[in-house]
mmCIF file with all atom_site columns, C-alpha atoms in Angstrom:
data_model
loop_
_atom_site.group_PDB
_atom_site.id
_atom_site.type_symbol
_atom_site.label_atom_id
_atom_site.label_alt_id
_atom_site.label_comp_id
_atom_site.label_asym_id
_atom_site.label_entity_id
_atom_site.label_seq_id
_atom_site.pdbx_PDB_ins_code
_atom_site.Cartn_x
_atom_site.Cartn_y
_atom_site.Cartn_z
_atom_site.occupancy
_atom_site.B_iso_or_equiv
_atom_site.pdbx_formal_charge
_atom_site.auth_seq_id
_atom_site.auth_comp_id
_atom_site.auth_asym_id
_atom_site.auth_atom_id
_atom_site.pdbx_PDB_model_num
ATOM 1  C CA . UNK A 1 1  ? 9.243   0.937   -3.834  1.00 79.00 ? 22  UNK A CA 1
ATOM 2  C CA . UNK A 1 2  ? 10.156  4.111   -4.689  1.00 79.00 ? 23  UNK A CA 1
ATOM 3  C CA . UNK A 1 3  ? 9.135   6.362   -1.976  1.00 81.00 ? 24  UNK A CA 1
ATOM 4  C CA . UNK A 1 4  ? 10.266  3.580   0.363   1.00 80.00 ? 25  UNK A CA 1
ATOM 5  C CA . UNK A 1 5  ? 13.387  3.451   -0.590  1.00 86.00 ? 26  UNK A CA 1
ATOM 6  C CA . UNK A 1 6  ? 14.012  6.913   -0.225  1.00 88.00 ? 27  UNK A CA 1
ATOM 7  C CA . UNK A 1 7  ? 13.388  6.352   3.488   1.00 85.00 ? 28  UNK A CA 1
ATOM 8  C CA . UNK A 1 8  ? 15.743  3.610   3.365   1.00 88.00 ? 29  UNK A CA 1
ATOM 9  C CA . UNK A 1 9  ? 13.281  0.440   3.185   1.00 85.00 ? 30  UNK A CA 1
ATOM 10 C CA . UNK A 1 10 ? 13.991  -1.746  0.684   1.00 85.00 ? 31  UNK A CA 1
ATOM 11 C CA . UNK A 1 11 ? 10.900  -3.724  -0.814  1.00 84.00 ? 32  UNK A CA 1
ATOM 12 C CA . UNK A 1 12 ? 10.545  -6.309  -2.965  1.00 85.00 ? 33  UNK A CA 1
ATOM 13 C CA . UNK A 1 13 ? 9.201   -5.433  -6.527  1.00 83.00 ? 34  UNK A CA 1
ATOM 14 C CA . UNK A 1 14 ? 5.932   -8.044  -6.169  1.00 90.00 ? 35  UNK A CA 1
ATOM 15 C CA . UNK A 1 15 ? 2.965   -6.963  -4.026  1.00 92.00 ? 36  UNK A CA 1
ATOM 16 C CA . UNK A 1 16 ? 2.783   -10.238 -2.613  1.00 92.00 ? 37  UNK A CA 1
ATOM 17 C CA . UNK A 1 17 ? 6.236   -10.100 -1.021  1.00 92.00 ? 38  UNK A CA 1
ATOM 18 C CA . UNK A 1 18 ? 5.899   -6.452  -0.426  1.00 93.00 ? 39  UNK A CA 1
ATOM 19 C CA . UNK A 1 19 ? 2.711   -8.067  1.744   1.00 95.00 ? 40  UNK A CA 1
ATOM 20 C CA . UNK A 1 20 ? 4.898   -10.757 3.998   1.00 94.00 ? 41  UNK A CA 1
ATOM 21 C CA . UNK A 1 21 ? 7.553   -7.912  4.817   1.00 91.00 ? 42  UNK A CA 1
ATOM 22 C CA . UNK A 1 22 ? 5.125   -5.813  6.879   1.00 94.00 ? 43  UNK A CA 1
ATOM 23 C CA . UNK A 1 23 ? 2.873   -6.546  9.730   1.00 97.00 ? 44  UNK A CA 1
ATOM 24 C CA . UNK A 1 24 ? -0.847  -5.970  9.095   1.00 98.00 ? 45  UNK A CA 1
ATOM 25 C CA . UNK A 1 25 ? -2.350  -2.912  11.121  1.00 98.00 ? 46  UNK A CA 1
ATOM 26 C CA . UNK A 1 26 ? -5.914  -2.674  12.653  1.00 97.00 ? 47  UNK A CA 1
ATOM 27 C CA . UNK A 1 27 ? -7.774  0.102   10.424  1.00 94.00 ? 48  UNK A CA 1
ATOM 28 C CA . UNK A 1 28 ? -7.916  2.091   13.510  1.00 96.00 ? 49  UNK A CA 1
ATOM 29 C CA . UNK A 1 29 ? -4.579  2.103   13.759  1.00 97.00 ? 50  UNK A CA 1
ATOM 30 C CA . UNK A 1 30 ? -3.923  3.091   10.424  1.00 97.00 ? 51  UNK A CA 1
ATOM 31 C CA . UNK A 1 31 ? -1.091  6.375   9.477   1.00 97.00 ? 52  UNK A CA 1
ATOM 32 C CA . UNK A 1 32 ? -0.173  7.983   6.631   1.00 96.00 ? 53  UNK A CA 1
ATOM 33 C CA . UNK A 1 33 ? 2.625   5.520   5.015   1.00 93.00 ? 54  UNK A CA 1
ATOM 34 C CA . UNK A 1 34 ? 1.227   2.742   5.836   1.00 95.00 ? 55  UNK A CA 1
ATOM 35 C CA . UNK A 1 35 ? 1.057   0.054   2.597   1.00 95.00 ? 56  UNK A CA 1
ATOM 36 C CA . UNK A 1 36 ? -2.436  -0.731  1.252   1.00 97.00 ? 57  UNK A CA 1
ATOM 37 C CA . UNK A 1 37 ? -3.155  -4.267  -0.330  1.00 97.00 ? 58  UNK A CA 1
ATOM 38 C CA . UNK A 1 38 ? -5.546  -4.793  -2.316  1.00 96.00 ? 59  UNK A CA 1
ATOM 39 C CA . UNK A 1 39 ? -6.958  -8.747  -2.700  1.00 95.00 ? 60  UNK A CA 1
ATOM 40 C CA . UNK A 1 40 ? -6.326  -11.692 -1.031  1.00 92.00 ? 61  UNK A CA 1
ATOM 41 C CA . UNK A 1 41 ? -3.660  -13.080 -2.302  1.00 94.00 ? 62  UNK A CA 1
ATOM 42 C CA . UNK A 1 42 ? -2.892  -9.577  -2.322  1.00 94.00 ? 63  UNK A CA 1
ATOM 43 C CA . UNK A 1 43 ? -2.352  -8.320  -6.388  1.00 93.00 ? 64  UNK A CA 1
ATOM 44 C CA . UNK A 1 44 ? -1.805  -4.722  -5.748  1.00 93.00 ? 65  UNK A CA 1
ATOM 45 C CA . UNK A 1 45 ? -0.511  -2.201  -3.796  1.00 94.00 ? 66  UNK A CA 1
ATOM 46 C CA . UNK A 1 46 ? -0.747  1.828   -2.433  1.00 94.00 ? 67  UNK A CA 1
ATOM 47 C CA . UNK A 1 47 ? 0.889   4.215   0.645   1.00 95.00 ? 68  UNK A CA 1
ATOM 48 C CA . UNK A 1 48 ? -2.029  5.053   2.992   1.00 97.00 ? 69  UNK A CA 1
ATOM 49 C CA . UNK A 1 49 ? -2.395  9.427   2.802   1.00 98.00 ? 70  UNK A CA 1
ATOM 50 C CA . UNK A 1 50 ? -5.313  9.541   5.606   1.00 97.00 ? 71  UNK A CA 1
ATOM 51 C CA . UNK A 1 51 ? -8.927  9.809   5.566   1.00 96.00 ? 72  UNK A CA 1
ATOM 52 C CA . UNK A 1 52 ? -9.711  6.826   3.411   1.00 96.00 ? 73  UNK A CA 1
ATOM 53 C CA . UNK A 1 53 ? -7.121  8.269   0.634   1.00 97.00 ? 74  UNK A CA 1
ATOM 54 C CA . UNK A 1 54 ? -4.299  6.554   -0.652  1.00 97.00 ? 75  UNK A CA 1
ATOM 55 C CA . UNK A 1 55 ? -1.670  7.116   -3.419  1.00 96.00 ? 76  UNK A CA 1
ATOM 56 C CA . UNK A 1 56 ? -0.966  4.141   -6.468  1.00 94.00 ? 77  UNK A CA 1
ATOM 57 C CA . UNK A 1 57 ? -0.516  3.936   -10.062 1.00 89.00 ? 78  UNK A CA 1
ATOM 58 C CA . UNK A 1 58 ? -3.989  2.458   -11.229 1.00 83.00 ? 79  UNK A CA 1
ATOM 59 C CA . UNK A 1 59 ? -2.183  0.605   -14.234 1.00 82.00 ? 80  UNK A CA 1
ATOM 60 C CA . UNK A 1 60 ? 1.469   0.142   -15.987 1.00 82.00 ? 81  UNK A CA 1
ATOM 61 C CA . UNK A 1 61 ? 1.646   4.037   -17.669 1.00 85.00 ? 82  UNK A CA 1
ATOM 62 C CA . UNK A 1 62 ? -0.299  6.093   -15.788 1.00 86.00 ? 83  UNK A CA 1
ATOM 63 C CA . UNK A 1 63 ? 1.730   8.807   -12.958 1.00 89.00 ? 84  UNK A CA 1
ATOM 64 C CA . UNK A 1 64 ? 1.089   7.656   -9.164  1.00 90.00 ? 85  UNK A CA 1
ATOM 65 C CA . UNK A 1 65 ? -2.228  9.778   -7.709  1.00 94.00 ? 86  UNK A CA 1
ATOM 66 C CA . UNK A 1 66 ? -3.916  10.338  -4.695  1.00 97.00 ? 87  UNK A CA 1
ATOM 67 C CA . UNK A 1 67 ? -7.166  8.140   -4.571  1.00 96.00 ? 88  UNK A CA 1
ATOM 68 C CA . UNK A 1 68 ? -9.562  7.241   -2.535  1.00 96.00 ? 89  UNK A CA 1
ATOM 69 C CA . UNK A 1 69 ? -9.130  3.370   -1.550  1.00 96.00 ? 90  UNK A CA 1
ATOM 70 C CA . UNK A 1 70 ? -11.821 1.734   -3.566  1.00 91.00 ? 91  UNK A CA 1
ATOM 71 C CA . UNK A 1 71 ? -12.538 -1.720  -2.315  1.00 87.00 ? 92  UNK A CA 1
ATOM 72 C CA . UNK A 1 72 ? -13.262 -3.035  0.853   1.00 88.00 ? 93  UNK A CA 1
ATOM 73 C CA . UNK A 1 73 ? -11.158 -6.027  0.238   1.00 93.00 ? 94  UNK A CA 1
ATOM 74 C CA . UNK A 1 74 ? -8.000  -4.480  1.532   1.00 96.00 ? 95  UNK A CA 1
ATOM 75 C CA . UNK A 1 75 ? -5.467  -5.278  4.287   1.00 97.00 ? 96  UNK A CA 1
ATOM 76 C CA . UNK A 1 76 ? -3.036  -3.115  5.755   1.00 97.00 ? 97  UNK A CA 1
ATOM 77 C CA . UNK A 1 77 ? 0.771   -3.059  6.774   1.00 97.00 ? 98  UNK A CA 1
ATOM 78 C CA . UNK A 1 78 ? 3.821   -1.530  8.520   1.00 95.00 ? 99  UNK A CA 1
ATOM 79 C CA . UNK A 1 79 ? 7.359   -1.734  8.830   1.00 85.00 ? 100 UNK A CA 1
#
């Protein structure tokens, strides 16, 4: 939400309306910004870095990191 807003999107604090505001993207289509969701219905989210990485907070009290996505069971969107 964060970083978003600093660009002047404003998101909804739940993934799963975070996941109805964007369009999905192809995975070949995929650039650095892009929103990562995770599950279906989706339960969490990240911003898409590049090269299979993302960055999230894995858990309430941990600092946002860069990652690489771990599941296959993702989905992807854009504003």
């Amino acid at each position: 939400m964060m970083a978003w807003a600093q660009a002047g999107v404003k998101l909804s604090h739940y993934t799963g309306s975070q996941y109805k505001q964007t369009a999905r993207v192809p995975v070949d289509e995929l650039k650095p910004g892009d929103l990562v969701f995770f599950g279906n219905p989706a339960t969490h989210v990240g911003i898409y870095a590049g090269n299979g990485m993302m960055y999230d907070s894995p858990h309430t009290g941990t600092v946002s990191q860069l990652r690489k996505i771990y599941s296959g069971n993702v989905s992807y969107g854009r504003f």
